[in-house]
Coordinates of C-alpha atoms and ligand atoms in Angstrom, one line a residue:
M58 CA 41.3 75.7 -4.1
T59 CA 39.1 73.4 -2.0
F60 CA 37.7 69.9 -2.5
E61 CA 34.3 71.6 -2.8
D62 CA 35.5 73.5 -5.9
L63 CA 36.3 70.2 -7.6
G64 CA 32.7 69.1 -7.6
L65 CA 32.8 66.4 -4.9
G66 CA 29.6 65.7 -3.0
P67 CA 28.8 66.4 0.7
E68 CA 29.5 62.8 1.8
L69 CA 33.0 62.8 0.4
L70 CA 33.6 66.3 1.8
K71 CA 32.6 65.1 5.2
A72 CA 34.9 62.0 4.9
L73 CA 37.8 64.2 3.7
A74 CA 37.4 66.6 6.6
E75 CA 37.5 63.7 8.9
V76 CA 40.8 62.4 7.5
G77 CA 42.1 66.0 7.9
Y78 CA 42.7 67.0 4.3
T79 CA 42.1 70.7 3.8
C80 CA 43.0 71.2 0.2
P81 CA 43.6 69.1 -2.8
T82 CA 47.1 68.2 -4.0
P83 CA 48.1 69.3 -7.5
I84 CA 47.3 65.9 -9.1
Q85 CA 43.9 65.9 -7.3
A86 CA 43.1 69.5 -8.3
Q87 CA 43.8 68.6 -12.0
A88 CA 42.5 65.0 -12.2
I89 CA 39.3 65.0 -10.1
P90 CA 37.2 67.4 -12.4
V91 CA 38.4 65.6 -15.5
V92 CA 37.5 62.2 -14.1
L93 CA 34.1 63.5 -13.0
M94 CA 33.5 64.6 -16.6
G95 CA 34.0 61.0 -17.7
R96 CA 37.3 61.6 -19.6
D97 CA 40.3 59.3 -19.7
V98 CA 43.4 60.4 -17.8
L99 CA 47.0 59.8 -18.4
G100 CA 48.6 60.8 -15.1
C101 CA 52.4 61.1 -14.6
A102 CA 52.7 61.1 -10.9
Q103 CA 54.7 59.3 -8.2
T104 CA 53.4 57.9 -5.0
G105 CA 53.4 60.6 -2.3
T106 CA 51.7 63.1 -4.6
G107 CA 48.2 62.1 -3.5
K108 CA 47.5 60.3 -6.8
T109 CA 45.5 57.5 -5.1
A110 CA 42.9 59.9 -3.9
S111 CA 42.9 61.6 -7.3
F112 CA 41.2 58.6 -8.8
T113 CA 39.4 57.0 -5.7
L114 CA 37.6 60.2 -4.8
P115 CA 35.9 60.8 -8.2
M116 CA 35.3 57.1 -8.6
I117 CA 33.3 57.0 -5.4
E118 CA 31.3 59.9 -6.7
I119 CA 30.7 58.2 -10.1
L120 CA 29.9 54.8 -8.6
A121 CA 27.5 56.2 -6.0
A122 CA 24.7 55.9 -8.6
G123 CA 24.0 52.4 -9.6
R124 CA 24.3 48.9 -8.2
A125 CA 26.7 46.0 -8.7
K126 CA 25.6 42.6 -10.0
A127 CA 26.9 39.3 -8.8
R128 CA 30.4 38.5 -10.1
M129 CA 30.3 41.6 -12.3
P130 CA 32.4 44.4 -10.8
R131 CA 31.6 47.9 -11.9
S132 CA 35.1 49.2 -11.7
L133 CA 38.6 47.8 -11.6
I134 CA 41.8 49.0 -10.2
L135 CA 44.9 47.1 -11.2
A136 CA 48.0 47.6 -9.1
P137 CA 51.4 45.9 -9.4
T138 CA 51.9 44.8 -5.8
R139 CA 49.7 43.6 -3.0
E140 CA 50.7 46.5 -0.8
L141 CA 49.7 49.1 -3.4
A142 CA 46.4 47.3 -4.0
A143 CA 45.7 47.2 -0.2
Q144 CA 46.5 50.9 0.0
A145 CA 44.0 51.7 -2.7
A146 CA 41.4 49.6 -0.8
E147 CA 42.2 51.5 2.4
N148 CA 41.6 54.8 0.5
F149 CA 38.1 53.5 -0.5
D150 CA 37.4 52.7 3.1
N151 CA 38.5 56.1 4.4
Y152 CA 36.9 58.3 1.8
G153 CA 33.9 56.1 1.0
K154 CA 32.6 55.7 4.6
Y155 CA 29.4 57.7 3.9
H156 CA 28.6 55.8 0.7
R157 CA 27.3 52.3 0.5
L158 CA 29.8 51.0 -2.0
T159 CA 31.1 47.5 -1.9
K160 CA 34.6 46.5 -2.8
A161 CA 36.8 43.4 -3.1
L162 CA 40.5 43.1 -2.8
I163 CA 41.8 40.3 -5.1
I164 CA 45.4 39.7 -4.3
G165 CA 47.6 36.6 -4.1
G166 CA 48.5 35.1 -0.8
E167 CA 44.9 35.2 0.6
S168 CA 42.1 32.8 0.5
M169 CA 40.5 32.5 -3.0
S170 CA 37.2 31.2 -1.6
D171 CA 36.8 34.3 0.6
Q172 CA 37.5 36.5 -2.3
S173 CA 35.2 34.5 -4.5
A174 CA 32.4 34.9 -2.0
L175 CA 32.8 38.6 -2.0
L176 CA 32.6 38.7 -5.8
D177 CA 29.4 36.5 -5.7
R178 CA 27.7 39.2 -3.7
G179 CA 28.6 41.9 -6.3
V180 CA 31.1 44.6 -5.9
D181 CA 31.3 48.2 -7.0
V182 CA 35.1 48.3 -6.9
L183 CA 37.4 45.5 -7.6
I184 CA 41.1 46.1 -6.6
A185 CA 43.4 43.5 -7.9
T186 CA 46.9 42.4 -8.8
P187 CA 47.0 41.1 -12.4
G188 CA 48.0 37.5 -11.7
R189 CA 45.3 36.7 -9.1
L190 CA 42.6 38.5 -11.2
L191 CA 43.4 36.3 -14.3
D192 CA 43.3 33.2 -12.0
M193 CA 39.9 34.2 -10.9
F194 CA 38.8 34.9 -14.4
E195 CA 40.1 31.6 -15.7
R196 CA 38.2 29.7 -12.9
G197 CA 35.0 31.4 -14.0
R198 CA 34.6 33.3 -10.8
I199 CA 34.4 36.7 -12.3
L200 CA 33.0 38.5 -15.4
L201 CA 34.6 41.7 -16.5
N202 CA 32.1 42.9 -19.0
D203 CA 30.4 45.3 -16.7
V204 CA 33.5 47.3 -15.8
K205 CA 32.9 51.0 -16.6
V206 CA 35.9 52.5 -15.0
L207 CA 39.4 51.0 -15.2
V208 CA 42.4 52.3 -13.3
I209 CA 45.9 51.1 -14.1
D210 CA 48.2 52.2 -11.3
E211 CA 52.0 52.3 -11.4
A212 CA 52.1 51.2 -15.0
D213 CA 55.9 51.6 -15.2
R214 CA 56.2 49.2 -12.3
M215 CA 53.9 46.7 -14.1
L216 CA 56.3 47.0 -17.0
D217 CA 59.4 46.4 -14.8
M218 CA 57.7 43.3 -13.2
G219 CA 56.7 41.7 -16.5
F220 CA 53.0 42.2 -16.0
I221 CA 52.2 44.0 -19.2
P222 CA 51.1 40.9 -21.1
D223 CA 48.6 40.1 -18.3
V224 CA 47.4 43.7 -18.2
E225 CA 46.9 43.7 -21.9
R226 CA 45.0 40.4 -21.6
I227 CA 42.8 41.9 -18.8
V228 CA 42.1 45.0 -20.8
G229 CA 41.1 42.9 -23.7
L230 CA 38.4 41.3 -21.5
L231 CA 36.8 44.7 -20.6
P232 CA 34.2 46.5 -22.5
K233 CA 35.5 48.9 -25.2
I234 CA 33.3 51.7 -23.9
R235 CA 34.7 52.5 -20.5
Q236 CA 36.6 55.2 -18.8
T237 CA 40.3 54.5 -18.2
L238 CA 42.7 56.2 -15.8
F239 CA 46.3 55.4 -16.3
F240 CA 49.0 56.4 -13.9
S241 CA 52.7 56.0 -14.1
A242 CA 55.7 57.6 -12.4
T243 CA 57.5 57.8 -15.8
L244 CA 56.3 58.1 -19.3
G245 CA 58.9 56.3 -21.4
P246 CA 58.1 55.1 -25.0
E247 CA 56.8 51.7 -23.9
I248 CA 54.4 53.3 -21.4
R249 CA 53.3 55.7 -24.1
R250 CA 52.6 52.8 -26.4
L251 CA 50.4 51.2 -23.7
A252 CA 48.7 54.5 -23.0
D253 CA 47.9 54.9 -26.7
A254 CA 46.4 51.4 -26.8
F255 CA 44.3 51.7 -23.6
L256 CA 43.2 55.3 -23.5
M257 CA 40.9 57.4 -25.7
N258 CA 41.7 61.0 -26.0
P259 CA 43.1 61.3 -22.5
K260 CA 43.8 64.4 -20.6
E261 CA 47.5 64.2 -19.8
I262 CA 48.4 65.4 -16.3
T263 CA 52.0 65.6 -15.1
V264 CA 52.6 66.8 -11.5
S265 CA 56.3 66.4 -11.0
P266 CA 59.2 65.2 -13.1
G267 CA 60.0 61.6 -12.2
T268 CA 63.6 62.4 -11.7
S269 CA 63.7 65.1 -9.0
T270 CA 64.6 64.3 -5.5
A271 CA 63.0 66.3 -2.7
A272 CA 65.0 69.3 -1.6
T273 CA 64.2 68.2 2.0
V274 CA 66.3 65.1 1.7
E275 CA 70.0 65.4 2.6
Q276 CA 71.9 62.8 0.6
H277 CA 75.3 61.2 1.3
L278 CA 77.4 58.5 -0.3
A279 CA 80.0 56.3 1.4
V280 CA 82.3 54.2 -0.8
V281 CA 83.7 51.2 1.0
E282 CA 84.9 47.7 0.5
E283 CA 82.1 45.1 0.1
I284 CA 83.1 43.5 3.4
D285 CA 82.8 46.8 5.2
K286 CA 79.3 47.5 4.1
R287 CA 77.5 46.1 7.1
E288 CA 79.9 47.8 9.5
T289 CA 79.3 51.1 7.7
L290 CA 75.6 50.6 7.9
R291 CA 75.7 49.8 11.6
H292 CA 77.9 52.8 12.3
L293 CA 75.5 55.1 10.5
I294 CA 72.5 53.7 12.3
R295 CA 74.2 54.1 15.6
T296 CA 75.5 57.6 15.0
E297 CA 72.6 59.1 13.1
N298 CA 69.5 60.0 15.1
V299 CA 67.4 57.4 13.4
K300 CA 63.7 57.6 14.3
N301 CA 62.8 55.0 11.7
A302 CA 64.3 53.9 8.4
F303 CA 64.0 51.9 5.2
I304 CA 67.1 50.0 4.4
F305 CA 67.1 48.9 0.7
C306 CA 68.8 45.9 -0.8
N307 CA 68.8 45.1 -4.5
R308 CA 68.1 41.4 -4.0
K309 CA 65.6 39.6 -1.9
R310 CA 68.1 37.1 -0.5
D311 CA 70.3 40.0 0.6
V312 CA 67.3 41.5 2.4
D313 CA 67.0 38.3 4.5
I314 CA 70.8 38.1 5.1
L315 CA 71.1 41.7 6.2
Y316 CA 67.9 41.5 8.3
R317 CA 69.4 38.5 10.2
S318 CA 72.7 40.3 10.6
L319 CA 71.2 43.4 12.1
K320 CA 69.0 41.3 14.3
K321 CA 72.1 39.6 15.6
H322 CA 73.6 42.9 16.4
D323 CA 70.5 43.7 18.4
F324 CA 68.9 46.3 16.1
D325 CA 65.2 46.8 16.2
V326 CA 64.5 45.5 12.7
C327 CA 62.0 43.8 10.4
Q328 CA 62.1 42.7 6.8
L329 CA 59.8 43.0 3.9
H330 CA 60.1 41.1 0.6
G331 CA 57.9 39.1 -1.8
D332 CA 58.7 35.7 -0.5
M333 CA 57.0 36.4 2.8
A334 CA 53.4 35.1 3.4
Q335 CA 50.9 37.8 2.9
S336 CA 49.8 37.8 6.6
A337 CA 53.4 38.3 7.7
R338 CA 53.8 41.1 5.1
G339 CA 50.8 42.9 6.4
D340 CA 51.7 42.5 10.1
T341 CA 55.3 43.7 9.5
L342 CA 54.1 46.7 7.6
D343 CA 51.6 47.5 10.3
S344 CA 54.2 47.3 13.1
F345 CA 56.6 49.5 11.1
K346 CA 53.9 52.0 10.3
K347 CA 52.8 52.2 13.9
G348 CA 56.4 52.8 15.0
E349 CA 56.7 49.5 16.9
I350 CA 59.7 48.6 14.8
R351 CA 62.3 51.1 13.9
L352 CA 64.2 49.7 10.9
M353 CA 62.8 47.9 7.9
V354 CA 65.1 46.0 5.5
C355 CA 63.3 45.7 2.2
S356 CA 63.5 45.3 -1.6
D357 CA 62.3 47.8 -4.1
V358 CA 59.4 45.7 -5.2
A359 CA 58.1 45.2 -1.7
A360 CA 58.6 48.8 -0.6
R361 CA 57.5 50.6 -3.6
G362 CA 54.5 52.9 -2.9
I363 CA 54.3 52.0 0.7
D364 CA 53.0 55.0 2.4
V365 CA 54.7 55.6 5.8
S366 CA 54.8 59.1 6.9
A367 CA 57.6 60.8 8.7
V368 CA 60.4 58.3 7.9
S369 CA 63.6 60.0 9.1
H370 CA 66.2 58.0 7.1
V371 CA 66.7 55.9 4.0
F372 CA 69.8 53.7 3.7
N373 CA 70.7 52.2 0.4
F374 CA 72.7 49.1 1.4
D375 CA 73.2 48.6 -2.3
V376 CA 73.4 51.2 -5.0
P377 CA 70.1 50.6 -7.0
I378 CA 70.6 48.9 -10.4
H379 CA 68.1 51.3 -12.1
A380 CA 68.9 55.0 -11.4
E381 CA 65.1 55.8 -11.1
D382 CA 64.9 53.5 -8.1
Y383 CA 67.2 55.8 -6.3
V384 CA 64.7 58.6 -6.6
H385 CA 61.9 56.3 -5.4
R386 CA 63.9 55.0 -2.5
I387 CA 65.1 58.3 -1.1
G388 CA 61.6 59.7 -1.7
R389 CA 60.4 57.5 1.2
T390 CA 61.9 60.2 3.5
G391 CA 61.7 63.9 3.4
R392 CA 57.9 63.7 2.7
A393 CA 55.4 66.5 3.2
G394 CA 58.2 69.1 3.7
M395 CA 59.8 67.2 6.6
A396 CA 63.6 66.8 6.7
G397 CA 65.0 63.4 5.8
R398 CA 68.4 61.9 5.4
A399 CA 69.5 59.4 2.8
F400 CA 72.8 57.4 2.9
T401 CA 74.0 55.2 0.0
I402 CA 76.7 52.6 0.6
A403 CA 78.6 51.9 -2.5
V404 CA 81.6 49.7 -3.4
P405 CA 84.2 51.0 -5.9
D406 CA 82.7 48.9 -8.7
D407 CA 79.4 50.8 -8.4
G408 CA 81.1 53.8 -10.2
K409 CA 78.9 53.6 -13.3
A410 CA 75.7 53.1 -11.3
V411 CA 76.4 56.1 -9.1
A412 CA 77.3 58.2 -12.2
A413 CA 73.9 57.2 -13.8
I414 CA 72.1 58.3 -10.6
E415 CA 74.0 61.6 -10.4
K416 CA 73.2 62.3 -14.1
L417 CA 69.5 61.5 -13.5
I418 CA 69.2 63.8 -10.4
G419 CA 71.5 66.4 -11.9
N420 CA 73.6 66.6 -8.8
T421 CA 76.7 65.0 -7.2
I422 CA 75.9 63.1 -4.1
P423 CA 78.2 64.3 -1.4
R424 CA 80.8 61.7 -0.3
I425 CA 81.3 60.9 3.4
A426 CA 83.8 58.9 5.3
V427 CA 82.6 56.6 8.1
E428 CA 84.8 56.4 11.2
G429 CA 86.8 53.2 11.4
V430 CA 86.0 52.2 7.8
P431 CA 88.5 52.9 5.0
A432 CA 87.0 55.3 2.5
L433 CA 87.6 54.3 -1.1
E434 CA 87.0 55.9 -4.5
L435 CA 84.6 54.9 -7.1
D436 CA 86.0 53.0 -10.1
M437 CA 84.4 54.6 -13.1
T438 CA 85.9 52.0 -15.5
A439 CA 84.7 48.9 -13.6
R440 CA 81.9 46.7 -14.9
K441 CA 80.0 45.6 -11.9
G442 CA 80.5 41.8 -11.9
R443 CA 76.9 40.9 -11.3
G444 CA 76.4 39.1 -14.5
G445 CA 72.7 40.1 -14.3
R446 CA 70.4 40.3 -11.4
G447 CA 70.8 36.7 -10.3
A448 CA 74.5 36.6 -10.2
A449 CA 76.3 36.3 -6.9
K450 CA 77.9 39.4 -5.5
P451 CA 81.6 39.4 -4.9
T452 CA 82.4 39.0 -1.3
G453 CA 85.4 40.3 0.6
R454 CA 86.9 36.9 0.1
D455 CA 86.3 36.9 -3.7
R456 CA 88.1 40.2 -3.8
G457 CA 91.1 38.7 -2.2
R458 CA 90.3 40.1 1.2
P459 CA 90.1 37.8 4.2
A460 CA 87.0 37.5 6.2
R461 CA 87.2 39.1 9.6
G462 CA 89.1 37.0 12.0
E463 CA 91.1 35.2 9.3
S464 CA 94.8 35.6 8.8
P465 CA 95.3 38.2 6.1
A466 CA 96.0 37.1 2.6
P467 CA 98.0 39.5 0.3
A468 CA 96.1 42.8 0.5
P469 CA 94.3 43.7 -2.7
A470 CA 95.1 47.1 -4.2
P471 CA 92.4 49.5 -3.4
A472 CA 90.1 50.2 -6.3
S473 CA 91.3 53.8 -6.6
A474 CA 94.9 52.5 -7.0
V475 CA 93.7 50.1 -9.7
L476 CA 92.5 53.0 -11.7
R477 CA 95.9 54.7 -11.7
E478 CA 98.1 51.7 -12.1
P479 CA 96.7 48.3 -12.9
Q480 CA 97.8 45.7 -10.4
P481 CA 98.0 42.0 -11.1
A482 CA 94.8 40.3 -10.0
S483 CA 95.1 38.5 -6.7
K484 CA 95.1 34.8 -6.7
A485 CA 91.8 34.7 -5.0
A486 CA 90.3 36.9 -7.6
I487 CA 91.3 34.7 -10.5
E488 CA 90.9 31.4 -8.9
V489 CA 88.0 29.6 -10.6
P490 CA 86.2 26.9 -8.7
Q491 CA 87.1 23.5 -10.0
P492 CA 84.1 21.7 -11.5
R493 CA 83.0 18.9 -9.2
P494 CA 83.4 15.4 -10.6
A495 CA 80.5 14.5 -12.7
P496 CA 78.2 12.1 -10.9
A497 CA 78.0 8.7 -12.4
A498 CA 75.2 8.7 -14.9
P499 CA 72.4 6.4 -13.8
P500 CA 71.4 3.6 -16.1
R501 CA 69.5 5.0 -19.0
E502 CA 66.3 3.1 -18.3
E503 CA 66.2 4.5 -14.8
A504 CA 66.9 8.0 -15.9
P505 CA 65.3 8.8 -19.2
I506 CA 66.6 12.0 -20.7
R507 CA 64.0 14.4 -22.0
D508 CA 64.1 17.9 -23.3
I509 CA 64.7 20.1 -20.2
R510 CA 63.4 23.2 -21.9
P511 CA 59.8 22.7 -23.0
A512 CA 58.6 25.0 -25.7
A513 CA 57.1 28.3 -24.6
A514 CA 53.5 27.1 -25.1
E515 CA 54.0 24.0 -23.1
S516 CA 55.8 26.0 -20.4
R517 CA 52.9 28.4 -20.2
S518 CA 50.3 25.6 -19.9
R519 CA 52.4 23.9 -17.4
Y520 CA 52.6 27.1 -15.5
R521 CA 48.9 27.5 -15.5
D522 CA 48.4 23.9 -14.4
E523 CA 50.9 24.2 -11.7
R524 CA 49.4 27.3 -10.3
G525 CA 46.4 25.1 -9.4
R526 CA 48.7 22.9 -7.3
G527 CA 48.9 25.7 -4.7
R528 CA 51.8 26.9 -2.8
D529 CA 52.7 23.8 -0.8
D530 CA 55.6 22.8 -2.8
R531 CA 56.7 26.2 -3.7
G532 CA 59.4 26.5 -1.0
R533 CA 60.7 23.1 -2.1
R534 CA 60.9 24.2 -5.7
R535 CA 62.5 27.5 -4.8
G536 CA 65.0 25.7 -2.6
R537 CA 65.8 23.5 -5.5
I538 CA 66.3 26.4 -7.8
D539 CA 68.7 28.0 -5.3
E540 CA 70.5 24.7 -5.0
L541 CA 71.0 24.5 -8.7
G542 CA 72.2 28.0 -8.8
I543 CA 70.4 28.7 -12.0
G544 CA 67.5 30.6 -10.6
E545 CA 65.8 32.6 -13.3
M546 CA 67.3 30.8 -16.2
L547 CA 65.6 27.5 -15.7
H548 CA 62.6 26.1 -13.9
A549 CA 63.7 23.6 -11.4
D550 CA 60.9 21.2 -12.2
D551 CA 62.2 21.1 -15.8
V552 CA 65.1 19.0 -14.6
V553 CA 63.5 15.6 -14.4
G554 CA 64.5 12.1 -14.6
F555 CA 67.9 12.3 -12.9
G556 CA 66.8 12.1 -9.3
D557 CA 69.2 14.3 -7.3
H558 CA 72.1 13.7 -9.7
P559 CA 71.6 15.6 -12.9
P560 CA 74.8 15.6 -15.0
D561 CA 76.7 18.9 -15.0
F562 CA 76.0 19.7 -18.7
I563 CA 72.3 19.8 -17.9
L564 CA 72.9 22.6 -15.4
I565 CA 74.4 25.0 -18.0
P566 CA 72.0 27.9 -18.1
V567 CA 70.3 28.4 -21.5
P568 CA 69.2 32.0 -22.2
L569 CA 65.6 32.1 -22.9
P570 CA 64.1 33.7 -26.0
S571 CA 63.7 37.4 -25.3
K572 CA 60.0 37.3 -26.1
L573 CA 59.3 35.3 -22.9
S574 CA 58.7 37.6 -20.0
A575 CA 59.3 36.9 -16.4
R576 CA 55.6 36.3 -16.2
D577 CA 55.8 33.5 -18.6
L578 CA 58.3 31.7 -16.5
A579 CA 56.6 32.3 -13.2
D580 CA 54.9 29.4 -11.6
E581 CA 52.9 31.5 -9.3
D582 CA 51.3 34.9 -9.3
E583 CA 53.1 38.3 -9.0
D584 CA 55.1 37.1 -6.1
E585 CA 57.1 34.8 -8.3
V586 CA 57.7 37.7 -10.7
E587 CA 58.8 39.7 -7.8
A588 CA 61.3 37.1 -7.1
V589 CA 62.6 37.2 -10.6
A590 CA 62.6 41.0 -10.7
E591 CA 64.4 41.2 -7.5
E592 CA 67.0 38.6 -8.1
Ligands
LIG878 P1 49.6 58.7 -2.5 O1 50.4 59.5 -3.5 O2 48.3 58.3 -3.0 O3 50.4 57.5 -2.1 O4 49.4 59.6 -1.2 C1 50.4 59.9 -0.4 C2 49.9 60.4 1.0 O5 49.3 61.7 0.9 C3 48.9 59.5 1.7 O6 49.3 59.4 3.0 C4 47.6 60.3 1.6 O7 46.8 60.0 2.8 C5 48.1 61.7 1.7 N1 47.2 62.6 1.0 C6 46.5 62.4 -0.1 N2 45.8 63.5 -0.5 C7 46.0 64.5 0.5 C8 45.6 65.8 0.7 N3 44.8 66.4 -0.1 N4 46.1 66.5 1.8 C9 46.9 65.9 2.6 N5 47.4 64.6 2.5 C10 46.9 63.9 1.4

């Protein structure tokens, strides 16, 4: 089959020939004619399948007729991350070069006034992340009642990131009569519910099961002590013939720590996570794509969907918390039939997470031993002591093992031995930090106590108000959250009136009602949700 057979016009065919595509991918072959007919699509496809072109190509064809009015975009693409949004915009530039369509990329981290100016001129295609789009709408800079084609990309990621309430709100602002193209890597019950709500009689297209790993990726798993993880990684990077690699961490703060550690060991490395300024994110990505930097330490949220061809290796510095993320991570290598190698570094307590991955992919990941690092076994009974995404990881010290260079404390039993014969917990493992003496309470009149957890509605309106304050004090607030150690449970600004000495009881985390999403708590756009999602 050729692109011509799909009903695309000569301008698009010319642009496609120039980018070097000879034939459509399966999702393109199935979706393009359906979109050109004006029908809704429910596409189950991952990144790497050519899904972006499966909606951008027919959209360009459809939008070629007609003109945009000021502030009234004719089509809207919603993407969960800035990188994905930027990639969709790039697709429009590449394939639409022989059309005179206008587009705007509305994402956080970039000047609102520039984006506003573009909207004022009228755009055919608006590509946006949900948070910034709602901001623009609330400020009256955009009207959504002329949107004729809506694309929701990576819906499952939107769900993971807590964006669905925003997406539902945005869809509620669009005309009822429109064409909707909805893409997701998985089609779980919640995604189906959304698809039912947003789509009308869609054509369902599935191109590959979301749980398969490419046969071209050779997978390996090393089980080591927590304290040996970095050494294991360094050894693997040095001994493998690494052309370029993604190194995934589960949490954003670990991305930074690992990045700095690798840098200290003179590796050619960069990092990518949601706390970085957009310009730094863009520059880093460009350098990595161009091959100027060999290693990228990143989080799932930042790296999802990033299209870098010919990546030779993926290293999972942490076993992903969600088994599907394993498939996405290792899918960054072994693309387009090329060989790739994936290494996962686990600790014994990751037993259950590894089992979940192996169940999902239907295979056992071959175990390897790394020279100079004791190989351990997975503990299939252990509950990983994370206490949720925000909890601190056990360090070598916590596990009763001395840091390098320290005199050895009594050696802990290896996890595999614990399985066979329970050992008494080491002192270090059971030692609980003593609470620090409570600071003297300031006189009441100086430090009026007020409810530290405002009601949800108040919290929301505060959130909206605070967004207007800009990013200047964001670092300060974040720093404060870290200082308090209660990250996602409590907004730092909610502790008021005690100066720097809130009494200890105030700091006890209070679980939030389950109805509140991460989005409700965020005081910024999608970045903040990334922070919560990644913690
Ligand atoms: P996506 O799934 O949209 O992230 O696309 C993954 C990669 O496939 C991108 O690098 C695209 O440029 C590339 N691609 C998309 N369509 C085709 C095609 N028909 N032939 C070859 N490469 C393609």
